[in-house]
Amino acid sequence: MMISLRLAKREIKNNFKYWTLFVLNLSLGLLGFTFILLFRNNINSALEMRSRTILSSDIAISGRRALSGDEKKSVANFLEDKTELSTKLVEVYSMAKGKSIHGVKTRLTLIKSIQGQFPLVGEIFLASGQKVSKSFINELQKSPQVLISKEVSHQFKVDVGDELKLGELPFKIKGIIEKDSTTSMRGMSLAPKIYIGLSQLKGTGLVKFGSVAWYTDFYTILKDLNIQIIKKDIEDKITDPAISVRTPTDSGQQVGRVLNYLTDYLGLIGVVALLISAVGSSYLFQNYLYQKLNQIGVYKSVGLQSRQIIASFSWVVLFFGALSSLFALVISQGILPMALSFTQQWIIFDSAPQISWDIIAGVFGVGLFANLLISTPILMRIFSHKTLDLLGGTIKEGTSGKKIKDFLYYTPGFLFLWGLSIWQAHSFKIGSIFIISLSVIFSLVLFILPLVFQKLSRSFLGKLVSFPLSLVMGISSRLFLRNKMSSILTILSLSVGITLLVVIGQLDASLKSELTDSG
C-alpha cells in the first residue's frame, strides 16, 4: 500500500496540469448534481415547515360539527401519550357592525374563536409589535375584546379602542394584526378575519341550531412519532366522513406536487450533467493512460504487481474525486441563495439555506464512486495486455475494447447510474425508463456509429482530398473519421445532452398539467 501511495504522490506532482483539467471537468458535472441536491433538500425542508405553519399544528381534526362526547373521549384517550400541546378553534362567518367617526358600516367577516395557545405552530404579531401569546389569549376570554386584521380596520375605518358589534355582543378592539402565519390555512378566505375568545362566542348568539360553523381541534405530536400512522388511527376511530383529519402533508398539496415534479426532474437533469462530465473524464483519463503506457510497462518490468500500479492510479483518482466534490459543494452553497430567492415567489423561506451531513456524504459518495467507476474499467482493459505491448507502445486507443468482457467492466458503473437515477426520480419506474433511454443512446452511438465510420472511411479511399464538396469539407471529414474515439465521444456527449431537452419538455408538460388541473 505504501508503494501505491508513493507512486500516487509522484503522479500528482509530475502531472499537476493534467489533473487540474480533470478536476475542472468532473467538478462541472458534480456542480449540477450537487446544486440539485442542495436545492431540493432546502425546498423540501421549507415546504414541510411552511405546511406545518399554515396548518398551525401537526394534526387538525375539523368539521362542520363539534366532535361528539364519545368521539372526544376516544380521540383524547388515543392521543393522551402522543401529544405535546392542543387547542381548539371555532370559525363562523357573520356580519359585523362597526361604528366610528365615519359612521356605521356593516361587512361580512370571518370570526375565529380561539383559546389556550394559538397557533400551536407559527406566530401572530400585532401592529404594535406585541406577540399574541397564551396569556394574551386568556385576556380575550375575560371580556368582549377582539383582534382584527388590517383589512377590517381599513373597511370599517376603526382603530384600537373602537367598537365592533358581532351578533348580539359589542366588542372592544384590542389590537390590529400585522402578521399571521395561519393566513392560508384553508386557502383564500371569503372575508377578513377577527379573533375573539372562545368563551365569548356564546354571548354573540352566532352559533346555535341551524347555524353553520367550522370546528377544529389542533394537536402537536411528540417527536419520532409517525404522524401519518396517527392520522390513520384517528380516522379509524372517527368514521363520519363529515369530519376530516389533516396533517401538514395535506396542506398546500398542489404546491407540494408541483415542487416534487420540479425537484425530481431536476434530479434527472443533474444525473445527465454528471453523465456528460463522466464521458469527458473517461476520455481524458484514457488519453492520459495511453500516454503512460511505456511508464506502466516499466513498472511491471521492475517487478511491481498490476494491483499495485492500479491502486496507485486509483488513489490519485479518489483524491481528485474528493477535491472535485469539495469544489462542487462550496460553489453550490454559494449560488444556492440566489436560486432560493427566485423560488420565494412560490414558497416563503423562514431560515437561511442549510446543508446537511447526508447531502455532504451523498455528494462525496457520488464524486468518489463515479470517478472510480469511470477509471477502473480503462485501467483493467489496459492491464489485460502483455508487458511487451505496453513497453513497445503498440496499443492504440480503441483496440482494447473489442472483447465482450471489456464491456462487462462497466457493469458496476451502469448499476450505479441506474440506482442514482431511481434515487433522484424518487420512482423505480421513471428512473428505469430514464436509464433504459440512456442505454439505447449509448448502444447506438458506441456500437452502430463505429460501423458507420468504417464504411465512410472506405468511401474516401481513392478520392481526391476535395471530396466531398470542397477542400475544407474533405480535410475536416477525414480528420473527423480518423480521430474515431474523440469523434464518437463528442457525438455521445451531444446525444446525452439532447436528453436534457426531452426531460425539460416532460417537466414543462407535467407542471402545466398539474397547474391547470381543476382538482
PDB file of N, CA and C in Angstrom, residues 13 57 63 119 133 150 172 187 217 239 243 265-266 274 325 328 342 346 353 368 439 445 486-487 494 506 516:
ATOM      1  N   LYS A  13       2.288  15.050  -8.506  1.00  0.00           N
ATOM      2  CA  LYS A  13       3.302  16.093  -8.581  1.00  0.00           C
ATOM      3  C   LYS A  13       3.791  16.309 -10.002  1.00  0.00           C
ATOM      4  N   SER A  57     -50.308  23.261  13.263  1.00  0.00           N
ATOM      5  CA  SER A  57     -50.165  22.109  14.155  1.00  0.00           C
ATOM      6  C   SER A  57     -49.653  20.920  13.349  1.00  0.00           C
ATOM      7  N   GLY A  63     -64.442  19.811  11.183  1.00  0.00           N
ATOM      8  CA  GLY A  63     -65.700  19.509  10.518  1.00  0.00           C
ATOM      9  C   GLY A  63     -66.728  20.577  10.812  1.00  0.00           C
ATOM     10  N   PRO A 119     -51.529  30.224  17.384  1.00  0.00           N
ATOM     11  CA  PRO A 119     -51.440  28.865  16.842  1.00  0.00           C
ATOM     12  C   PRO A 119     -50.404  28.026  17.599  1.00  0.00           C
ATOM     13  N   SER A 133     -49.684  35.808  22.659  1.00  0.00           N
ATOM     14  CA  SER A 133     -49.262  34.660  23.459  1.00  0.00           C
ATOM     15  C   SER A 133     -50.460  33.997  24.128  1.00  0.00           C
ATOM     16  N   LYS A 150     -55.834  43.893   9.294  1.00  0.00           N
ATOM     17  CA  LYS A 150     -55.701  45.251   8.729  1.00  0.00           C
ATOM     18  C   LYS A 150     -56.834  45.554   7.755  1.00  0.00           C
ATOM     19  N   LYS A 172     -64.679  45.420  22.079  1.00  0.00           N
ATOM     20  CA  LYS A 172     -63.693  46.492  22.001  1.00  0.00           C
ATOM     21  C   LYS A 172     -62.461  45.980  21.269  1.00  0.00           C
ATOM     22  N   GLY A 187     -56.772  28.215   2.336  1.00  0.00           N
ATOM     23  CA  GLY A 187     -56.821  28.910   1.060  1.00  0.00           C
ATOM     24  C   GLY A 187     -57.302  30.338   1.213  1.00  0.00           C
ATOM     25  N   ASP A 217     -59.940  20.948  16.106  1.00  0.00           N
ATOM     26  CA  ASP A 217     -59.075  20.638  17.247  1.00  0.00           C
ATOM     27  C   ASP A 217     -57.659  20.439  16.719  1.00  0.00           C
ATOM     28  N   THR A 239     -65.480   7.684  12.096  1.00  0.00           N
ATOM     29  CA  THR A 239     -65.907   7.157  10.788  1.00  0.00           C
ATOM     30  C   THR A 239     -66.794   8.121  10.001  1.00  0.00           C
ATOM     31  N   ILE A 243     -66.163  14.631   9.181  1.00  0.00           N
ATOM     32  CA  ILE A 243     -65.013  15.031   9.985  1.00  0.00           C
ATOM     33  C   ILE A 243     -63.737  14.665   9.237  1.00  0.00           C
ATOM     34  N   TYR A 265     -37.520  15.957 -11.550  1.00  0.00           N
ATOM     35  CA  TYR A 265     -36.995  16.080 -12.910  1.00  0.00           C
ATOM     36  C   TYR A 265     -35.653  16.821 -12.917  1.00  0.00           C
ATOM     37  N   LEU A 266     -35.508  17.792 -12.041  1.00  0.00           N
ATOM     38  CA  LEU A 266     -34.215  18.459 -11.939  1.00  0.00           C
ATOM     39  C   LEU A 266     -33.141  17.471 -11.481  1.00  0.00           C
ATOM     40  N   LEU A 274     -23.996  14.989 -14.768  1.00  0.00           N
ATOM     41  CA  LEU A 274     -22.924  14.149 -14.224  1.00  0.00           C
ATOM     42  C   LEU A 274     -22.447  13.150 -15.268  1.00  0.00           C
ATOM     43  N   SER A 325     -15.539  17.043  -5.506  1.00  0.00           N
ATOM     44  CA  SER A 325     -16.758  17.088  -4.689  1.00  0.00           C
ATOM     45  C   SER A 325     -16.745  18.301  -3.766  1.00  0.00           C
ATOM     46  N   ALA A 328     -17.463  21.383  -5.799  1.00  0.00           N
ATOM     47  CA  ALA A 328     -18.880  21.428  -6.172  1.00  0.00           C
ATOM     48  C   ALA A 328     -19.752  21.859  -4.991  1.00  0.00           C
ATOM     49  N   PHE A 342     -35.186  33.287  -5.860  1.00  0.00           N
ATOM     50  CA  PHE A 342     -36.100  33.251  -7.001  1.00  0.00           C
ATOM     51  C   PHE A 342     -37.338  32.421  -6.676  1.00  0.00           C
ATOM     52  N   TRP A 346     -43.008  31.557  -4.839  1.00  0.00           N
ATOM     53  CA  TRP A 346     -43.989  30.486  -4.626  1.00  0.00           C
ATOM     54  C   TRP A 346     -44.025  30.013  -3.185  1.00  0.00           C
ATOM     55  N   PRO A 353     -30.328  29.224   3.911  1.00  0.00           N
ATOM     56  CA  PRO A 353     -30.029  27.946   3.250  1.00  0.00           C
ATOM     57  C   PRO A 353     -29.171  27.059   4.144  1.00  0.00           C
ATOM     58  N   LEU A 368     -16.692  10.258  -5.461  1.00  0.00           N
ATOM     59  CA  LEU A 368     -15.657   9.230  -5.346  1.00  0.00           C
ATOM     60  C   LEU A 368     -15.987   7.995  -6.177  1.00  0.00           C
ATOM     61  N   SER A 439     -29.348   4.045 -22.143  1.00  0.00           N
ATOM     62  CA  SER A 439     -28.666   2.839 -22.629  1.00  0.00           C
ATOM     63  C   SER A 439     -28.846   2.684 -24.129  1.00  0.00           C
ATOM     64  N   VAL A 445     -24.715   4.809 -30.301  1.00  0.00           N
ATOM     65  CA  VAL A 445     -23.501   5.578 -30.587  1.00  0.00           C
ATOM     66  C   VAL A 445     -22.253   4.702 -30.532  1.00  0.00           C
ATOM     67  N   SER A 486     -12.373  10.386 -30.174  1.00  0.00           N
ATOM     68  CA  SER A 486     -12.826  11.726 -29.777  1.00  0.00           C
ATOM     69  C   SER A 486     -14.117  12.097 -30.496  1.00  0.00           C
ATOM     70  N   SER A 487     -14.245  11.679 -31.768  1.00  0.00           N
ATOM     71  CA  SER A 487     -15.457  11.996 -32.529  1.00  0.00           C
ATOM     72  C   SER A 487     -16.670  11.285 -31.946  1.00  0.00           C
ATOM     73  N   LEU A 494     -23.138  14.955 -27.018  1.00  0.00           N
ATOM     74  CA  LEU A 494     -24.228  15.746 -27.598  1.00  0.00           C
ATOM     75  C   LEU A 494     -25.549  14.989 -27.523  1.00  0.00           C
ATOM     76  N   GLN A 506     -40.644  17.278 -20.773  1.00  0.00           N
ATOM     77  CA  GLN A 506     -41.566  16.498 -19.948  1.00  0.00           C
ATOM     78  C   GLN A 506     -41.902  17.233 -18.663  1.00  0.00           C
ATOM     79  N   THR A 516     -52.990  23.300 -14.272  1.00  0.00           N
ATOM     80  CA  THR A 516     -54.277  23.535 -14.919  1.00  0.00           C
ATOM     81  C   THR A 516     -55.327  22.512 -14.515  1.00  0.00           C
TER      82      THR A 516
END
